[in-house]
Amino acid sequence: MVTHSVSIIGAGPAGLMAAETLLQAGVQVTLYDAMPSVGRKFLLAGKGGLNLTHSEAASLFLSRYGDSASWVEPWLQRFDAAALRQWADALGAETFVGSSGRVFPKEMKAAPLLRAWLQRLRSQGLQLHTRHCCTGWDDAGHLCFDTPKGPVQVEAPVVILALGGGSWSRLGSDAAWIQWLGKRHVQMTALEASNGGVVIPWSSHFSQRFAGQAVKTIAMQVASDPAWRRGEIMVTDTGIEGGLVYALSACIRQQLREQGHADIALDLTPDRDVAAVEKAVSAPRAGRSWSTFLQRQLGLKGVKLGLLYEVLARDAFDDAAQLAQTIKSLPLRITGLQDIDEAISTAGGVAAENMDENLMLRTVPGVFCAGEMLDWDAPTGGYLLTASFASGKVAAEGVIRWLASQSAAVTQE
Ligand SMILES: Cc1cc2nc3c(=O)[nH]c(=O)nc-3n(C[C@H](O)[C@H](O)[C@H](O)COP(=O)(O)OP(=O)(O)OC[C@H]3O[C@@H](n4cnc5c(N)ncnc54)[C@H](O)[C@@H]3O)c2cc1C
C-alpha cells in the first residue's frame, strides 16, 4: 500500500497543469495515466497546428462557452488566454496570433512544448506512473489501477481526476469513468459528440463526387437561430464537418434532441443579397448550360453547384426567384451526429451542480475534477485547451485550500 499527498489521474493538459500548480506550491504529486506516454490527445491537437487559445476580447472569448460560460468564467479569471500565452512562451514555445485571431505556438506543434513541460515537471519532483488505468475505488476507499503487473491499490485521500472526454478513445480518453463515478452518486450529463461531423443523407452521386471537398466562403444558419455565420465546411461521405459546423454544434445538438433532426441553411454567395442574386440568374442564358451560366454569373462551380443540384429539381432552375432563394438559403437536414469517437471533443460530463467553486465533488470530499470531463462545451478555436488548462489550475488551487483546511481542523482537535 502506498500513501501520497495528492494523486492526479490523467496526464492531459488539465492533469499536467494541476500537477504543475501543486508542485510549485510544494505539494507532493503522483500522476497516473492509463497510456504508455502522456498527453496523447494534446500531441494530436498539435498535428492541426495546436490552436492554444484565442486573442479576441475577454467578453467574446467567454461567450464561446455558451450555456457553461458562467461556470467557466472564474476559471478564466484565474488563467486566461494571456496567461496561457505567457506560460507557453516561458516554456520556450513562443506563440503568435494568426490572421483569424487564433493563437498558435510558432512551431505549430505540441511535441516541443510537451517535452519542455515534462522536463520541468520532473525537475520539480513529479512522480509519474504510466500504464496505470484507474478503475475507481474499492470498498475500503482505495483507488484501484489496472497495470501490466496486475491490480494496484493506492491510498489517495486527495485526488484530482482529469480523465478527458469521450472521443478518440485510442488516445486514452475512453470515458470509462462514467461507470465508476456513477457508483459514487456523481451526477453526469450524457456525453455527446461536439466539434464533430454531422450526418446528412446525401445521394450516392453527391457523396461519391464531392466527399472530401471544402465548401469555402459560405454562411450557415441553424433554423432555430436567425444568426448567419461565415466560414467553411467540408463534405464527408455521410454529411459535413468543419469550423462552421463546430461553431453551431450546440444549437444543432439541441435541435436534434428536441425534434430528431436539425434544419440548416447555407448561403452560397454571402457577399451578394438575394435581389442581386435574382438579377444575376434572370439574365438571358443564351443557350449556355446551367453550370456554365451560374459559374459565369455568380462564380458558382464544383461542390457549390453540386449542392444546388442536390436540393433543387432541374425544372426549378427556370424559376429565377426560387433559384436565387435556394442559392441564398440552401436547405439541408441533419439527421444525426457522427460517431462520438471521431469528434474533436465531447459535451456533457460531470455536472456543475455536483461541484463546489474549487471543483471538488460535493458528494465525494477530497475528489476534484478538471478538464474536458466536466460538463462544459465550446467550439474549436483554442477554447477547449484554454478551459482544460484553466480548470486544472483551479482544481489544484482548490486542493491546496482543502489541504490547508484539513490541517487546520487537525490542529484545532
Ligand atoms: C484531433 C483533435 C484536435 C484538437 N485540436 C485542438 C486545438 O487545436 N485546440 C484546442 O483548444 N483543443 C483541441 N482539441 C481538444 C483538446 O485536445 C482537448 O479538449 C484536451 O486535450 C482536453 O484535455 P484534458 O486534459 O481534459 O483531457 P485529455 O487530453 O483527453 O487527457 C486525459 C488523460 O486521461 C487519461 N485517462 C483517461 N482515463 C483514464 C483512466 N481511467 N486511468 C488513467 N488515465 C486515464 C488519458 O490517457 C489522457 O492522457 C483537439 C482534439 C482532437 C481530438
Short mmCIF file of C-alpha atoms and ligand atoms in Angstrom, two decimals:
data_model
loop_
_atom_site.label_atom_id
_atom_site.label_comp_id
_atom_site.label_asym_id
_atom_site.label_seq_id
_atom_site.Cartn_x
_atom_site.Cartn_y
_atom_site.Cartn_z
CA MET A 1 0.00 0.00 0.00
CA VAL A 2 1.33 3.43 -1.00
CA THR A 3 0.37 6.77 0.53
CA HIS A 4 0.72 10.01 -1.48
CA SER A 5 -0.14 13.59 -0.72
CA VAL A 6 -2.09 14.23 -3.89
CA SER A 7 -2.87 11.84 -6.71
CA ILE A 8 -3.78 13.10 -10.15
CA ILE A 9 -5.33 10.71 -12.62
CA GLY A 10 -5.00 11.71 -16.27
CA ALA A 11 -1.94 13.35 -17.78
CA GLY A 12 -3.53 15.55 -20.43
CA PRO A 13 -3.42 19.35 -20.38
CA ALA A 14 -5.75 19.58 -17.34
CA GLY A 15 -3.91 16.99 -15.22
CA LEU A 16 -0.46 18.31 -16.10
CA MET A 17 -1.48 21.89 -15.28
CA ALA A 18 -2.90 20.69 -11.95
CA ALA A 19 0.37 18.87 -11.25
CA GLU A 20 2.43 21.95 -12.05
CA THR A 21 0.33 24.17 -9.79
CA LEU A 22 0.65 21.75 -6.87
CA LEU A 23 4.37 21.14 -7.33
CA GLN A 24 5.01 24.88 -7.42
CA ALA A 25 3.17 25.13 -4.10
CA GLY A 26 5.45 22.46 -2.64
CA VAL A 27 2.83 19.70 -2.66
CA GLN A 28 3.98 16.19 -3.48
CA VAL A 29 2.22 14.87 -6.59
CA THR A 30 1.85 11.44 -8.11
CA LEU A 31 0.40 11.47 -11.60
CA TYR A 32 -1.12 8.36 -13.19
CA ASP A 33 -2.10 7.76 -16.78
CA ALA A 34 -3.56 4.71 -18.48
CA MET A 35 -1.44 5.11 -21.60
CA PRO A 36 2.25 4.28 -22.06
CA SER A 37 3.00 8.00 -22.55
CA VAL A 38 1.30 11.26 -21.57
CA GLY A 39 -0.64 13.98 -23.40
CA ARG A 40 -1.55 11.92 -26.46
CA LYS A 41 -4.59 13.97 -27.42
CA PHE A 42 -2.61 17.17 -26.87
CA LEU A 43 0.01 15.83 -29.28
CA LEU A 44 -2.69 15.03 -31.81
CA ALA A 45 -4.06 18.57 -31.46
CA GLY A 46 -0.52 19.63 -32.38
CA LYS A 47 -0.89 17.93 -35.73
CA GLY A 48 -3.52 20.55 -36.61
CA GLY A 49 -1.14 23.36 -35.59
CA LEU A 50 -2.04 23.42 -31.86
CA ASN A 51 -4.52 26.23 -31.56
CA LEU A 52 -3.73 27.01 -27.92
CA THR A 53 -6.11 29.89 -27.35
CA HIS A 54 -7.66 32.96 -28.97
CA SER A 55 -6.70 36.64 -28.89
CA GLU A 56 -10.23 38.10 -29.05
CA ALA A 57 -11.70 40.32 -26.30
CA ALA A 58 -12.38 38.58 -22.99
CA SER A 59 -16.17 39.01 -23.18
CA LEU A 60 -16.35 37.49 -26.66
CA PHE A 61 -13.98 34.72 -25.58
CA LEU A 62 -16.21 33.88 -22.61
CA SER A 63 -19.33 33.89 -24.79
CA ARG A 64 -17.88 30.93 -26.74
CA TYR A 65 -18.70 28.69 -23.79
CA GLY A 66 -22.43 29.27 -24.33
CA ASP A 67 -24.59 27.94 -21.51
CA SER A 68 -21.50 26.98 -19.48
CA ALA A 69 -19.96 30.49 -19.59
CA SER A 70 -20.88 31.37 -16.01
CA TRP A 71 -19.20 28.19 -14.75
CA VAL A 72 -16.06 28.70 -16.84
CA GLU A 73 -15.75 32.43 -16.08
CA PRO A 74 -13.93 32.12 -12.72
CA TRP A 75 -11.51 29.63 -14.24
CA LEU A 76 -10.61 32.11 -16.95
CA GLN A 77 -10.29 34.86 -14.36
CA ARG A 78 -7.65 32.66 -12.80
CA PHE A 79 -5.90 31.62 -16.03
CA ASP A 80 -6.95 33.37 -19.21
CA ALA A 81 -5.70 33.46 -22.79
CA ALA A 82 -2.98 35.99 -21.96
CA ALA A 83 -1.76 33.89 -19.01
CA LEU A 84 -1.72 30.81 -21.22
CA ARG A 85 0.39 32.61 -23.82
CA GLN A 86 2.84 33.78 -21.16
CA TRP A 87 3.06 30.26 -19.79
CA ALA A 88 3.77 28.77 -23.23
CA ASP A 89 6.29 31.50 -24.03
CA ALA A 90 8.08 30.77 -20.74
CA LEU A 91 8.36 27.12 -21.75
CA GLY A 92 10.13 28.15 -24.94
CA ALA A 93 7.04 27.64 -27.11
CA GLU A 94 6.68 31.24 -28.19
CA THR A 95 3.21 31.96 -29.56
CA PHE A 96 1.84 34.13 -32.35
CA VAL A 97 -1.62 35.37 -33.34
CA GLY A 98 -2.82 34.03 -36.69
CA SER A 99 -4.90 36.04 -39.15
CA SER A 100 -8.13 34.68 -37.62
CA GLY A 101 -7.07 35.80 -34.13
CA ARG A 102 -6.26 32.24 -33.08
CA VAL A 103 -3.08 31.72 -31.08
CA PHE A 104 -0.53 29.03 -32.01
CA PRO A 105 2.99 28.17 -30.95
CA LYS A 106 5.40 29.37 -33.65
CA GLU A 107 6.50 25.79 -34.22
CA MET A 108 2.83 24.85 -34.88
CA LYS A 109 3.14 21.61 -32.93
CA ALA A 110 2.74 20.30 -29.42
CA ALA A 111 5.71 17.96 -29.01
CA PRO A 112 8.41 20.56 -28.16
CA LEU A 113 6.13 22.26 -25.64
CA LEU A 114 5.11 18.98 -24.01
CA ARG A 115 8.74 17.82 -23.86
CA ALA A 116 9.88 21.02 -22.16
CA TRP A 117 6.91 20.92 -19.81
CA LEU A 118 7.52 17.33 -18.70
CA GLN A 119 11.19 18.07 -18.14
CA ARG A 120 10.26 21.00 -15.92
CA LEU A 121 7.67 18.95 -14.01
CA ARG A 122 10.15 16.15 -13.41
CA SER A 123 12.72 18.62 -12.13
CA GLN A 124 10.05 19.87 -9.71
CA GLY A 125 9.68 16.34 -8.34
CA LEU A 126 6.75 14.89 -10.32
CA GLN A 127 6.22 11.15 -9.79
CA LEU A 128 4.71 9.73 -12.96
CA HIS A 129 3.18 6.29 -13.41
CA THR A 130 2.08 5.46 -16.94
CA ARG A 131 0.18 2.28 -17.89
CA HIS A 132 -1.91 2.76 -14.75
CA CYS A 133 -5.57 2.62 -15.73
CA CYS A 134 -7.79 3.79 -12.89
CA THR A 135 -10.88 1.65 -12.36
CA GLY A 136 -12.40 3.53 -9.42
CA TRP A 137 -12.45 2.89 -5.68
CA ASP A 138 -12.64 -0.40 -3.79
CA ASP A 139 -14.89 -0.87 -0.75
CA ALA A 140 -12.10 0.34 1.55
CA GLY A 141 -11.88 3.63 -0.38
CA HIS A 142 -8.58 2.85 -2.12
CA LEU A 143 -8.05 3.93 -5.71
CA CYS A 144 -7.65 0.90 -7.94
CA PHE A 145 -5.50 0.66 -11.05
CA ASP A 146 -5.03 -1.98 -13.68
CA THR A 147 -1.32 -2.14 -14.54
CA PRO A 148 0.82 -4.50 -16.63
CA LYS A 149 1.96 -6.04 -13.33
CA GLY A 150 -1.60 -6.62 -12.15
CA PRO A 151 -4.03 -4.66 -9.99
CA VAL A 152 -2.64 -1.96 -7.69
CA GLN A 153 -4.49 -0.21 -4.85
CA VAL A 154 -3.42 3.22 -3.68
CA GLU A 155 -4.49 5.13 -0.61
CA ALA A 156 -5.34 8.51 -2.07
CA PRO A 157 -7.36 10.77 0.21
CA VAL A 158 -6.95 13.75 -2.12
CA VAL A 159 -7.39 13.15 -5.83
CA ILE A 160 -7.75 15.22 -8.97
CA LEU A 161 -9.48 13.41 -11.81
CA ALA A 162 -8.56 14.84 -15.21
CA LEU A 163 -9.67 11.96 -17.37
CA GLY A 164 -10.70 13.80 -20.53
CA GLY A 165 -13.88 13.48 -22.56
CA GLY A 166 -15.10 10.52 -24.57
CA SER A 167 -13.63 10.85 -28.05
CA TRP A 168 -10.52 9.37 -29.66
CA SER A 169 -10.58 6.59 -27.06
CA ARG A 170 -7.44 5.05 -28.57
CA LEU A 171 -5.54 8.03 -27.15
CA GLY A 172 -6.69 7.19 -23.62
CA SER A 173 -9.86 9.20 -23.02
CA ASP A 174 -12.43 6.43 -23.11
CA ALA A 175 -14.89 7.91 -20.57
CA ALA A 176 -14.90 4.65 -18.59
CA TRP A 177 -15.00 6.95 -15.53
CA ILE A 178 -18.73 7.43 -16.14
CA GLN A 179 -19.29 3.94 -14.73
CA TRP A 180 -17.23 4.25 -11.60
CA LEU A 181 -18.11 7.87 -10.79
CA GLY A 182 -21.78 6.94 -11.19
CA LYS A 183 -21.33 4.43 -8.37
CA ARG A 184 -20.29 7.36 -6.13
CA HIS A 185 -23.59 9.15 -6.94
CA VAL A 186 -21.92 11.79 -9.08
CA GLN A 187 -24.45 13.39 -11.46
CA MET A 188 -23.35 13.41 -15.05
CA THR A 189 -24.83 14.64 -18.29
CA ALA A 190 -24.62 12.08 -21.10
CA LEU A 191 -21.61 12.64 -23.36
CA GLU A 192 -22.32 13.82 -26.90
CA ALA A 193 -20.05 14.45 -29.85
CA SER A 194 -19.13 18.12 -30.06
CA ASN A 195 -16.88 19.63 -32.70
CA GLY A 196 -17.54 16.63 -34.87
CA GLY A 197 -19.25 15.87 -38.12
CA VAL A 198 -23.00 15.69 -38.61
CA VAL A 199 -24.98 13.29 -40.74
CA ILE A 200 -26.77 14.45 -43.88
CA PRO A 201 -28.21 11.71 -46.08
CA TRP A 202 -26.57 12.67 -49.39
CA SER A 203 -27.47 10.98 -52.64
CA SER A 204 -24.80 8.42 -53.54
CA HIS A 205 -23.92 10.52 -56.61
CA PHE A 206 -23.22 13.60 -54.46
CA SER A 207 -21.16 11.84 -51.79
CA GLN A 208 -19.11 9.90 -54.36
CA ARG A 209 -18.38 13.05 -56.32
CA PHE A 210 -17.81 15.59 -53.54
CA ALA A 211 -16.77 13.82 -50.28
CA GLY A 212 -13.52 15.37 -49.04
CA GLN A 213 -14.15 18.74 -50.71
CA ALA A 214 -14.28 22.02 -48.82
CA VAL A 215 -17.14 24.45 -49.39
CA LYS A 216 -15.50 27.81 -48.84
CA THR A 217 -16.77 31.36 -48.35
CA ILE A 218 -20.28 30.48 -47.31
CA ALA A 219 -22.54 31.33 -44.39
CA MET A 220 -24.60 28.88 -42.40
CA GLN A 221 -27.68 29.17 -40.21
CA VAL A 222 -29.46 26.73 -37.92
CA ALA A 223 -33.25 27.07 -38.25
CA SER A 224 -33.69 27.84 -34.55
CA ASP A 225 -31.27 30.80 -34.63
CA PRO A 226 -31.61 33.74 -37.04
CA ALA A 227 -27.86 34.48 -36.99
CA TRP A 228 -25.80 33.54 -40.05
CA ARG A 229 -22.16 32.61 -39.50
CA ARG A 230 -19.50 32.79 -42.17
CA GLY A 231 -16.83 30.19 -42.68
CA GLU A 232 -16.38 26.92 -44.45
CA ILE A 233 -17.45 23.30 -44.22
CA MET A 234 -16.07 20.03 -45.51
CA VAL A 235 -18.29 17.48 -47.26
CA THR A 236 -17.86 13.95 -45.91
CA ASP A 237 -19.22 10.63 -47.20
CA THR A 238 -22.09 10.87 -44.78
CA GLY A 239 -22.57 14.57 -44.07
CA ILE A 240 -20.48 17.64 -43.27
CA GLU A 241 -17.86 18.74 -40.75
CA GLY A 242 -15.55 21.71 -40.22
CA GLY A 243 -15.38 25.08 -38.49
CA LEU A 244 -18.91 26.28 -39.23
CA VAL A 245 -20.44 23.01 -38.08
CA TYR A 246 -18.42 23.13 -34.87
CA ALA A 247 -19.36 26.76 -34.20
CA LEU A 248 -23.06 25.84 -34.44
CA SER A 249 -22.64 22.46 -32.75
CA ALA A 250 -24.54 23.28 -29.53
CA CYS A 251 -27.52 24.63 -31.49
CA ILE A 252 -27.54 21.61 -33.82
CA ARG A 253 -27.43 19.18 -30.89
CA GLN A 254 -30.33 20.96 -29.22
CA GLN A 255 -32.44 20.69 -32.38
CA LEU A 256 -31.55 17.02 -32.71
CA ARG A 257 -32.59 16.41 -29.11
CA GLU A 258 -35.86 18.32 -29.46
CA GLN A 259 -37.07 17.16 -32.87
CA GLY A 260 -34.81 14.33 -34.05
CA HIS A 261 -33.33 16.43 -36.84
CA ALA A 262 -31.78 19.86 -37.33
CA ASP A 263 -32.56 22.03 -40.34
CA ILE A 264 -29.76 24.23 -41.56
CA ALA A 265 -29.38 26.60 -44.48
CA LEU A 266 -26.27 27.51 -46.47
CA ASP A 267 -25.74 30.85 -48.16
CA LEU A 268 -23.54 30.07 -51.17
CA THR A 269 -22.97 33.75 -52.03
CA PRO A 270 -22.80 35.62 -48.70
CA ASP A 271 -21.39 38.75 -50.34
CA ARG A 272 -24.50 39.34 -52.51
CA ASP A 273 -28.03 39.91 -51.34
CA VAL A 274 -30.94 37.89 -52.70
CA ALA A 275 -32.03 40.69 -55.07
CA ALA A 276 -28.57 40.81 -56.65
CA VAL A 277 -28.53 37.04 -56.99
CA GLU A 278 -32.00 37.01 -58.56
CA LYS A 279 -30.96 39.70 -61.02
CA ALA A 280 -27.86 37.70 -61.95
CA VAL A 281 -29.78 34.47 -62.54
CA SER A 282 -32.52 36.30 -64.51
CA ALA A 283 -30.07 37.34 -67.24
CA PRO A 284 -30.50 35.58 -70.60
CA ARG A 285 -28.78 32.20 -70.58
CA ALA A 286 -28.24 32.28 -74.35
CA GLY A 287 -28.11 28.51 -74.73
CA ARG A 288 -25.47 28.02 -72.03
CA SER A 289 -25.74 25.07 -69.65
CA TRP A 290 -26.81 25.94 -66.09
CA SER A 291 -23.31 25.05 -64.86
CA THR A 292 -21.59 27.43 -67.28
CA PHE A 293 -24.19 30.13 -66.69
CA LEU A 294 -24.05 30.01 -62.87
CA GLN A 295 -20.27 29.96 -62.87
CA ARG A 296 -20.20 32.99 -65.17
CA GLN A 297 -22.91 34.94 -63.34
CA LEU A 298 -22.09 34.11 -59.71
CA GLY A 299 -18.84 32.13 -59.69
CA LEU A 300 -20.73 29.02 -58.53
CA LYS A 301 -18.95 25.83 -59.53
CA GLY A 302 -17.81 22.43 -58.28
CA VAL A 303 -19.20 21.43 -54.91
CA LYS A 304 -21.39 24.56 -54.62
CA LEU A 305 -23.11 23.69 -57.88
CA GLY A 306 -23.31 20.08 -56.71
CA LEU A 307 -25.18 21.23 -53.61
CA LEU A 308 -27.67 23.15 -55.74
CA TYR A 309 -28.29 20.11 -57.94
CA GLU A 310 -28.61 18.00 -54.79
CA VAL A 311 -31.56 20.01 -53.39
CA LEU A 312 -33.24 21.65 -56.37
CA ALA A 313 -35.17 19.81 -59.10
CA ARG A 314 -33.87 20.62 -62.62
CA ASP A 315 -37.09 22.36 -63.72
CA ALA A 316 -36.96 24.64 -60.65
CA PHE A 317 -33.79 26.24 -62.05
CA ASP A 318 -36.04 28.09 -64.54
CA ASP A 319 -37.76 29.92 -61.69
CA ALA A 320 -35.32 32.78 -61.03
CA ALA A 321 -36.84 33.70 -57.66
CA GLN A 322 -36.71 30.11 -56.40
CA LEU A 323 -33.19 29.59 -57.74
CA ALA A 324 -31.96 32.80 -56.08
CA GLN A 325 -33.67 31.88 -52.82
CA THR A 326 -32.02 28.44 -52.84
CA ILE A 327 -28.58 29.88 -53.57
CA LYS A 328 -29.02 32.26 -50.62
CA SER A 329 -30.63 29.74 -48.26
CA LEU A 330 -29.91 26.20 -49.42
CA PRO A 331 -31.85 23.87 -47.13
CA LEU A 332 -30.21 20.76 -45.66
CA ARG A 333 -31.48 18.41 -42.98
CA ILE A 334 -29.09 17.00 -40.39
CA THR A 335 -30.32 13.65 -39.12
CA GLY A 336 -27.68 12.85 -36.52
CA LEU A 337 -24.18 13.32 -35.18
CA GLN A 338 -21.26 11.37 -36.48
CA ASP A 339 -19.56 8.81 -34.27
CA ILE A 340 -18.60 10.30 -30.91
CA ASP A 341 -15.19 8.63 -31.06
CA GLU A 342 -14.26 10.72 -34.11
CA ALA A 343 -15.26 14.06 -32.60
CA ILE A 344 -12.65 16.63 -31.58
CA SER A 345 -14.32 16.93 -28.19
CA THR A 346 -17.35 15.82 -26.23
CA ALA A 347 -20.01 17.85 -24.47
CA GLY A 348 -21.56 16.57 -21.26
CA GLY A 349 -19.80 15.01 -18.28
CA VAL A 350 -19.62 15.80 -14.58
CA ALA A 351 -22.35 18.36 -13.91
CA ALA A 352 -21.63 21.77 -12.34
CA GLU A 353 -24.26 21.18 -9.63
CA ASN A 354 -22.05 18.43 -8.20
CA MET A 355 -19.11 20.68 -7.58
CA ASP A 356 -18.09 23.49 -5.31
CA GLU A 357 -16.20 26.55 -6.55
CA ASN A 358 -12.91 24.67 -6.08
CA LEU A 359 -14.08 21.93 -8.47
CA MET A 360 -14.38 19.45 -5.61
CA LEU A 361 -17.19 16.89 -5.84
CA ARG A 362 -19.76 17.68 -3.16
CA THR A 363 -20.63 14.00 -2.74
CA VAL A 364 -17.00 12.81 -2.56
CA PRO A 365 -14.97 15.25 -0.42
CA GLY A 366 -11.30 15.30 -1.39
CA VAL A 367 -12.01 14.37 -5.01
CA PHE A 368 -11.64 17.17 -7.55
CA CYS A 369 -12.27 17.11 -11.31
CA ALA A 370 -10.85 19.16 -14.18
CA GLY A 371 -10.73 19.41 -17.95
CA GLU A 372 -12.95 18.06 -20.67
CA MET A 373 -14.61 15.52 -18.36
CA LEU A 374 -16.58 18.42 -16.85
CA ASP A 375 -19.91 19.38 -18.44
CA TRP A 376 -18.89 22.45 -20.41
CA ASP A 377 -18.58 22.87 -24.13
CA ALA A 378 -17.01 25.21 -26.65
CA PRO A 379 -16.26 25.28 -30.35
CA THR A 380 -12.76 24.87 -31.74
CA GLY A 381 -10.62 28.00 -31.65
CA GLY A 382 -8.40 27.29 -28.66
CA TYR A 383 -11.28 27.44 -26.20
CA LEU A 384 -11.09 23.72 -25.36
CA LEU A 385 -7.46 23.77 -24.35
CA THR A 386 -7.75 27.09 -22.53
CA ALA A 387 -10.59 25.86 -20.30
CA SER A 388 -8.85 22.50 -19.77
CA PHE A 389 -5.66 24.21 -18.57
CA ALA A 390 -7.57 26.77 -16.51
CA SER A 391 -9.76 24.20 -14.77
CA GLY A 392 -6.65 22.14 -13.95
CA LYS A 393 -5.20 25.18 -12.23
CA VAL A 394 -8.43 25.93 -10.35
CA ALA A 395 -8.79 22.33 -9.15
CA ALA A 396 -5.16 22.31 -7.93
CA GLU A 397 -5.64 25.59 -6.08
CA GLY A 398 -8.79 24.09 -4.59
CA VAL A 399 -6.72 21.14 -3.39
CA ILE A 400 -4.23 23.50 -1.75
CA ARG A 401 -7.09 25.22 0.12
CA TRP A 402 -8.59 21.83 1.03
CA LEU A 403 -5.26 20.54 2.40
CA ALA A 404 -4.87 23.75 4.43
CA SER A 405 -8.40 23.42 5.84
CA GLN A 406 -7.81 19.76 6.74
CA SER A 407 -4.53 20.62 8.55
CA ALA A 408 -6.25 23.48 10.39
CA ALA A 409 -9.00 21.09 11.51
CA VAL A 410 -6.42 18.58 12.80
CA THR A 411 -4.54 21.35 14.66
CA GLN A 412 -7.75 22.52 16.36
CA GLU A 413 -8.50 18.96 17.50
C1 LIG B 1 -7.91 15.88 -33.44
C2 LIG B 1 -8.03 16.87 -32.29
C3 LIG B 1 -7.56 18.15 -32.45
C4 LIG B 1 -7.71 19.07 -31.41
N1 LIG B 1 -7.23 20.34 -31.57
C5 LIG B 1 -7.43 21.25 -30.61
C6 LIG B 1 -6.93 22.57 -30.75
O1 LIG B 1 -6.22 22.90 -31.73
N2 LIG B 1 -7.22 23.48 -29.78
C7 LIG B 1 -7.96 23.15 -28.68
O2 LIG B 1 -8.23 24.02 -27.84
N3 LIG B 1 -8.36 21.88 -28.47
C8 LIG B 1 -8.12 20.93 -29.41
N4 LIG B 1 -8.54 19.65 -29.21
C9 LIG B 1 -9.21 19.31 -27.93
C10 LIG B 1 -8.20 19.16 -26.78
O3 LIG B 1 -7.11 18.36 -27.19
C11 LIG B 1 -8.90 18.55 -25.56
O4 LIG B 1 -10.04 19.31 -25.23
C12 LIG B 1 -7.95 18.50 -24.35
O5 LIG B 1 -6.87 17.62 -24.64
C13 LIG B 1 -8.67 18.03 -23.09
O6 LIG B 1 -7.72 17.98 -22.07
P1 LIG B 1 -7.95 17.05 -20.79
O7 LIG B 1 -6.69 17.11 -20.01
O8 LIG B 1 -9.22 17.38 -20.14
O9 LIG B 1 -8.15 15.58 -21.39
P2 LIG B 1 -7.17 14.62 -22.33
O10 LIG B 1 -6.26 15.49 -23.07
O11 LIG B 1 -8.14 13.79 -23.03
O12 LIG B 1 -6.37 13.82 -21.24
C14 LIG B 1 -6.98 12.87 -20.40
C15 LIG B 1 -5.92 11.88 -19.94
O13 LIG B 1 -6.53 10.99 -19.02
C16 LIG B 1 -6.08 9.68 -19.25
N5 LIG B 1 -7.09 8.75 -18.77
C17 LIG B 1 -8.37 8.63 -19.13
N6 LIG B 1 -8.98 7.67 -18.43
C18 LIG B 1 -8.06 7.18 -17.56
C19 LIG B 1 -8.10 6.19 -16.54
N7 LIG B 1 -9.21 5.51 -16.26
N8 LIG B 1 -6.97 5.96 -15.84
C20 LIG B 1 -5.84 6.64 -16.08
N9 LIG B 1 -5.74 7.59 -17.03
C21 LIG B 1 -6.85 7.85 -17.77
C22 LIG B 1 -5.89 9.62 -20.76
O14 LIG B 1 -4.99 8.59 -21.15
C23 LIG B 1 -5.36 11.02 -21.08
O15 LIG B 1 -3.96 11.08 -21.06
C24 LIG B 1 -8.34 18.69 -30.19
C25 LIG B 1 -8.78 17.38 -30.03
C26 LIG B 1 -8.62 16.46 -31.07
C27 LIG B 1 -9.12 15.05 -30.88
#
